[in-house]
mmCIF file with all atom_site columns, C-alpha atoms in Angstrom:
data_model
loop_
_atom_site.group_PDB
_atom_site.id
_atom_site.type_symbol
_atom_site.label_atom_id
_atom_site.label_alt_id
_atom_site.label_comp_id
_atom_site.label_asym_id
_atom_site.label_entity_id
_atom_site.label_seq_id
_atom_site.pdbx_PDB_ins_code
_atom_site.Cartn_x
_atom_site.Cartn_y
_atom_site.Cartn_z
_atom_site.occupancy
_atom_site.B_iso_or_equiv
_atom_site.pdbx_formal_charge
_atom_site.auth_seq_id
_atom_site.auth_comp_id
_atom_site.auth_asym_id
_atom_site.auth_atom_id
_atom_site.pdbx_PDB_model_num
ATOM 1   C CA . GLN T 1 1   ? 7.236   -7.427 20.271 1.00 89.00 ? 1   GLN T CA 1
ATOM 2   C CA . VAL T 1 2   ? 6.039   -4.637 18.260 1.00 94.00 ? 2   VAL T CA 1
ATOM 3   C CA . GLN T 1 3   ? 2.257   -4.855 17.722 1.00 95.00 ? 3   GLN T CA 1
ATOM 4   C CA . LEU T 1 4   ? 0.144   -2.331 15.516 1.00 96.00 ? 4   LEU T CA 1
ATOM 5   C CA . VAL T 1 5   ? -3.647  -2.755 15.306 1.00 97.00 ? 5   VAL T CA 1
ATOM 6   C CA . GLU T 1 6   ? -5.509  -0.835 12.757 1.00 98.00 ? 6   GLU T CA 1
ATOM 7   C CA . SER T 1 7   ? -9.242  -0.068 12.898 1.00 98.00 ? 7   SER T CA 1
ATOM 8   C CA . GLY T 1 8   ? -12.008 2.317  11.660 1.00 98.00 ? 8   GLY T CA 1
ATOM 9   C CA . GLY T 1 9   ? -12.269 1.259  7.902  1.00 98.00 ? 9   GLY T CA 1
ATOM 10  C CA . GLY T 1 10  ? -15.549 0.617  6.221  1.00 98.00 ? 10  GLY T CA 1
ATOM 11  C CA . LEU T 1 11  ? -17.665 1.423  3.201  1.00 98.00 ? 11  LEU T CA 1
ATOM 12  C CA . VAL T 1 12  ? -18.349 5.208  2.579  1.00 98.00 ? 12  VAL T CA 1
ATOM 13  C CA . GLN T 1 13  ? -19.756 7.223  -0.311 1.00 98.00 ? 13  GLN T CA 1
ATOM 14  C CA . PRO T 1 14  ? -17.627 9.600  -2.293 1.00 98.00 ? 14  PRO T CA 1
ATOM 15  C CA . GLY T 1 15  ? -17.307 12.782 -0.422 1.00 98.00 ? 15  GLY T CA 1
ATOM 16  C CA . GLY T 1 16  ? -17.791 10.971 2.872  1.00 98.00 ? 16  GLY T CA 1
ATOM 17  C CA . SER T 1 17  ? -15.399 10.803 5.936  1.00 98.00 ? 17  SER T CA 1
ATOM 18  C CA . LEU T 1 18  ? -13.715 8.234  8.032  1.00 98.00 ? 18  LEU T CA 1
ATOM 19  C CA . ARG T 1 19  ? -11.514 8.228  11.009 1.00 98.00 ? 19  ARG T CA 1
ATOM 20  C CA . LEU T 1 20  ? -8.952  5.386  11.273 1.00 98.00 ? 20  LEU T CA 1
ATOM 21  C CA . SER T 1 21  ? -7.070  4.476  14.407 1.00 98.00 ? 21  SER T CA 1
ATOM 22  C CA . CYS T 1 22  ? -3.699  2.641  14.956 1.00 98.00 ? 22  CYS T CA 1
ATOM 23  C CA . VAL T 1 23  ? -3.029  1.285  18.649 1.00 98.00 ? 23  VAL T CA 1
ATOM 24  C CA . ALA T 1 24  ? 0.556   0.569  19.238 1.00 97.00 ? 24  ALA T CA 1
ATOM 25  C CA . SER T 1 25  ? 2.334   -1.672 21.811 1.00 96.00 ? 25  SER T CA 1
ATOM 26  C CA . GLY T 1 26  ? 5.606   -3.337 22.413 1.00 95.00 ? 26  GLY T CA 1
ATOM 27  C CA . PHE T 1 27  ? 7.814   -0.221 21.929 1.00 95.00 ? 27  PHE T CA 1
ATOM 28  C CA . ALA T 1 28  ? 7.965   3.265  23.304 1.00 96.00 ? 28  ALA T CA 1
ATOM 29  C CA . PHE T 1 29  ? 5.417   4.947  21.024 1.00 97.00 ? 29  PHE T CA 1
ATOM 30  C CA . GLU T 1 30  ? 6.259   8.449  22.122 1.00 97.00 ? 30  GLU T CA 1
ATOM 31  C CA . ASN T 1 31  ? 9.767   8.062  20.928 1.00 97.00 ? 31  ASN T CA 1
ATOM 32  C CA . TYR T 1 32  ? 8.889   7.217  17.323 1.00 97.00 ? 32  TYR T CA 1
ATOM 33  C CA . SER T 1 33  ? 7.515   9.013  14.369 1.00 98.00 ? 33  SER T CA 1
ATOM 34  C CA . MET T 1 34  ? 4.607   7.084  12.666 1.00 98.00 ? 34  MET T CA 1
ATOM 35  C CA . CYS T 1 35  ? 3.341   6.521  9.255  1.00 98.00 ? 35  CYS T CA 1
ATOM 36  C CA . TRP T 1 36  ? 0.186   5.544  7.518  1.00 98.00 ? 36  TRP T CA 1
ATOM 37  C CA . TYR T 1 37  ? 0.417   3.456  4.267  1.00 98.00 ? 37  TYR T CA 1
ATOM 38  C CA . ARG T 1 38  ? -2.217  2.013  1.962  1.00 98.00 ? 38  ARG T CA 1
ATOM 39  C CA . GLN T 1 39  ? -2.387  -0.636 -0.604 1.00 98.00 ? 39  GLN T CA 1
ATOM 40  C CA . ALA T 1 40  ? -4.898  -0.777 -3.310 1.00 98.00 ? 40  ALA T CA 1
ATOM 41  C CA . SER T 1 41  ? -5.900  -4.228 -4.865 1.00 97.00 ? 41  SER T CA 1
ATOM 42  C CA . GLY T 1 42  ? -3.094  -5.069 -7.510 1.00 96.00 ? 42  GLY T CA 1
ATOM 43  C CA . LYS T 1 43  ? -1.094  -2.104 -6.608 1.00 97.00 ? 43  LYS T CA 1
ATOM 44  C CA . GLU T 1 44  ? 2.073   -1.405 -4.693 1.00 97.00 ? 44  GLU T CA 1
ATOM 45  C CA . ARG T 1 45  ? 1.887   -0.296 -1.098 1.00 97.00 ? 45  ARG T CA 1
ATOM 46  C CA . GLU T 1 46  ? 2.362   3.409  -0.911 1.00 98.00 ? 46  GLU T CA 1
ATOM 47  C CA . TRP T 1 47  ? 3.092   6.026  1.807  1.00 98.00 ? 47  TRP T CA 1
ATOM 48  C CA . VAL T 1 48  ? 0.231   8.318  2.878  1.00 98.00 ? 48  VAL T CA 1
ATOM 49  C CA . ALA T 1 49  ? 1.381   10.426 5.725  1.00 98.00 ? 49  ALA T CA 1
ATOM 50  C CA . LEU T 1 50  ? 3.959   10.775 8.576  1.00 98.00 ? 50  LEU T CA 1
ATOM 51  C CA . ILE T 1 51  ? 3.810   12.418 11.887 1.00 98.00 ? 51  ILE T CA 1
ATOM 52  C CA . ASP T 1 52  ? 6.871   12.974 14.230 1.00 98.00 ? 52  ASP T CA 1
ATOM 53  C CA . SER T 1 53  ? 7.013   11.760 17.703 1.00 97.00 ? 53  SER T CA 1
ATOM 54  C CA . PRO T 1 54  ? 5.686   14.813 19.550 1.00 97.00 ? 54  PRO T CA 1
ATOM 55  C CA . GLY T 1 55  ? 3.202   15.482 16.959 1.00 96.00 ? 55  GLY T CA 1
ATOM 56  C CA . MET T 1 56  ? 4.303   18.774 15.805 1.00 97.00 ? 56  MET T CA 1
ATOM 57  C CA . TYR T 1 57  ? 5.307   17.866 12.263 1.00 98.00 ? 57  TYR T CA 1
ATOM 58  C CA . GLN T 1 58  ? 3.131   16.292 9.613  1.00 98.00 ? 58  GLN T CA 1
ATOM 59  C CA . ASN T 1 59  ? 3.795   15.523 6.040  1.00 98.00 ? 59  ASN T CA 1
ATOM 60  C CA . TYR T 1 60  ? 1.348   13.869 3.391  1.00 98.00 ? 60  TYR T CA 1
ATOM 61  C CA . ALA T 1 61  ? 1.420   12.400 -0.020 1.00 98.00 ? 61  ALA T CA 1
ATOM 62  C CA . ASP T 1 62  ? 0.373   14.794 -2.669 1.00 98.00 ? 62  ASP T CA 1
ATOM 63  C CA . SER T 1 63  ? -2.778  12.554 -3.462 1.00 97.00 ? 63  SER T CA 1
ATOM 64  C CA . VAL T 1 64  ? -4.241  13.174 0.151  1.00 98.00 ? 64  VAL T CA 1
ATOM 65  C CA . ARG T 1 65  ? -2.816  16.528 1.147  1.00 98.00 ? 65  ARG T CA 1
ATOM 66  C CA . GLY T 1 66  ? -5.552  18.892 2.279  1.00 98.00 ? 66  GLY T CA 1
ATOM 67  C CA . ARG T 1 67  ? -8.172  16.079 2.781  1.00 98.00 ? 67  ARG T CA 1
ATOM 68  C CA . PHE T 1 68  ? -6.310  13.799 5.312  1.00 98.00 ? 68  PHE T CA 1
ATOM 69  C CA . THR T 1 69  ? -5.099  14.685 8.679  1.00 98.00 ? 69  THR T CA 1
ATOM 70  C CA . ILE T 1 70  ? -2.742  12.649 10.644 1.00 98.00 ? 70  ILE T CA 1
ATOM 71  C CA . SER T 1 71  ? -2.686  12.971 14.396 1.00 98.00 ? 71  SER T CA 1
ATOM 72  C CA . ARG T 1 72  ? -1.658  11.109 17.606 1.00 98.00 ? 72  ARG T CA 1
ATOM 73  C CA . ASP T 1 73  ? -2.127  10.577 21.353 1.00 98.00 ? 73  ASP T CA 1
ATOM 74  C CA . ASN T 1 74  ? 1.030   9.527  22.995 1.00 98.00 ? 74  ASN T CA 1
ATOM 75  C CA . GLN T 1 75  ? -0.874  9.053  26.387 1.00 98.00 ? 75  GLN T CA 1
ATOM 76  C CA . LYS T 1 76  ? -3.075  6.451  24.504 1.00 98.00 ? 76  LYS T CA 1
ATOM 77  C CA . SER T 1 77  ? -0.258  5.078  22.165 1.00 98.00 ? 77  SER T CA 1
ATOM 78  C CA . THR T 1 78  ? -2.615  5.712  19.360 1.00 98.00 ? 78  THR T CA 1
ATOM 79  C CA . MET T 1 79  ? -2.263  7.377  15.982 1.00 98.00 ? 79  MET T CA 1
ATOM 80  C CA . TYR T 1 80  ? -5.286  8.580  13.815 1.00 98.00 ? 80  TYR T CA 1
ATOM 81  C CA . LEU T 1 81  ? -6.067  9.412  10.307 1.00 98.00 ? 81  LEU T CA 1
ATOM 82  C CA . GLN T 1 82  ? -9.074  11.660 9.540  1.00 98.00 ? 82  GLN T CA 1
ATOM 83  C CA . MET T 1 83  ? -10.044 11.186 6.065  1.00 98.00 ? 83  MET T CA 1
ATOM 84  C CA . ASN T 1 84  ? -12.414 13.841 4.481  1.00 98.00 ? 84  ASN T CA 1
ATOM 85  C CA . SER T 1 85  ? -13.564 14.380 0.875  1.00 98.00 ? 85  SER T CA 1
ATOM 86  C CA . LEU T 1 86  ? -12.918 10.650 0.201  1.00 98.00 ? 86  LEU T CA 1
ATOM 87  C CA . LYS T 1 87  ? -12.650 9.597  -3.503 1.00 98.00 ? 87  LYS T CA 1
ATOM 88  C CA . PRO T 1 88  ? -13.015 6.069  -5.132 1.00 98.00 ? 88  PRO T CA 1
ATOM 89  C CA . GLU T 1 89  ? -9.268  6.072  -5.533 1.00 97.00 ? 89  GLU T CA 1
ATOM 90  C CA . ASP T 1 90  ? -8.760  6.173  -1.872 1.00 98.00 ? 90  ASP T CA 1
ATOM 91  C CA . THR T 1 91  ? -10.017 2.694  -1.788 1.00 98.00 ? 91  THR T CA 1
ATOM 92  C CA . ALA T 1 92  ? -7.326  0.461  -0.177 1.00 98.00 ? 92  ALA T CA 1
ATOM 93  C CA . VAL T 1 93  ? -6.189  -1.380 2.838  1.00 98.00 ? 93  VAL T CA 1
ATOM 94  C CA . TYR T 1 94  ? -4.617  1.192  5.213  1.00 98.00 ? 94  TYR T CA 1
ATOM 95  C CA . TYR T 1 95  ? -1.838  0.182  7.554  1.00 98.00 ? 95  TYR T CA 1
ATOM 96  C CA . CYS T 1 96  ? 0.437   1.983  10.097 1.00 98.00 ? 96  CYS T CA 1
ATOM 97  C CA . LYS T 1 97  ? 4.044   1.510  10.961 1.00 97.00 ? 97  LYS T CA 1
ATOM 98  C CA . ARG T 1 98  ? 6.707   3.210  13.180 1.00 97.00 ? 98  ARG T CA 1
ATOM 99  C CA . PHE T 1 99  ? 9.443   5.174  11.575 1.00 95.00 ? 99  PHE T CA 1
ATOM 100 C CA . PRO T 1 100 ? 12.008  4.090  11.321 1.00 93.00 ? 100 PRO T CA 1
ATOM 101 C CA . SER T 1 101 ? 11.087  0.495  11.533 1.00 90.00 ? 101 SER T CA 1
ATOM 102 C CA . SER T 1 102 ? 13.096  -2.496 12.455 1.00 89.00 ? 102 SER T CA 1
ATOM 103 C CA . ALA T 1 103 ? 13.607  -5.299 9.979  1.00 88.00 ? 103 ALA T CA 1
ATOM 104 C CA . SER T 1 104 ? 11.737  -7.379 12.341 1.00 87.00 ? 104 SER T CA 1
ATOM 105 C CA . ASP T 1 105 ? 8.595   -5.301 12.295 1.00 91.00 ? 105 ASP T CA 1
ATOM 106 C CA . SER T 1 106 ? 5.688   -6.832 10.602 1.00 89.00 ? 106 SER T CA 1
ATOM 107 C CA . TRP T 1 107 ? 2.821   -5.236 9.001  1.00 91.00 ? 107 TRP T CA 1
ATOM 108 C CA . GLY T 1 108 ? -0.458  -5.441 10.904 1.00 90.00 ? 108 GLY T CA 1
ATOM 109 C CA . GLN T 1 109 ? -3.761  -6.758 9.309  1.00 95.00 ? 109 GLN T CA 1
ATOM 110 C CA . GLY T 1 110 ? -4.611  -3.493 8.114  1.00 97.00 ? 110 GLY T CA 1
ATOM 111 C CA . THR T 1 111 ? -8.121  -1.859 7.804  1.00 98.00 ? 111 THR T CA 1
ATOM 112 C CA . GLN T 1 112 ? -10.193 -1.758 4.593  1.00 98.00 ? 112 GLN T CA 1
ATOM 113 C CA . VAL T 1 113 ? -11.525 1.539  3.283  1.00 98.00 ? 113 VAL T CA 1
ATOM 114 C CA . THR T 1 114 ? -13.909 1.300  0.473  1.00 98.00 ? 114 THR T CA 1
ATOM 115 C CA . VAL T 1 115 ? -15.217 4.481  -1.277 1.00 98.00 ? 115 VAL T CA 1
ATOM 116 C CA . SER T 1 116 ? -18.057 3.798  -3.547 1.00 97.00 ? 116 SER T CA 1
ATOM 117 C CA . SER T 1 117 ? -21.667 4.767  -4.229 1.00 95.00 ? 117 SER T CA 1
#
């Protein structure tokens, strides 16, 4: 059973930084690309970033490019999202998911990021 556990969120002032983690189990983590998504209150869930299975290729949504960095440690089955220069519009629940995902994959509980002064 695929399990993804996100952590590292919190309350941070504009301009601050946070590092999110996603610990994976139940599948061969090293064989999958992985993605971060986020969902702000009252809005659709949106894709944030992708990293390929060996960690050599990354891609970002325009809204976060240059501020966020996705990375992974295949030995630890863990993916990260370093978020710098945070803005109030980054406030959302952040989720991770493997790519491609299976129809039976469910979303984790996510981790809340709140950017506010």
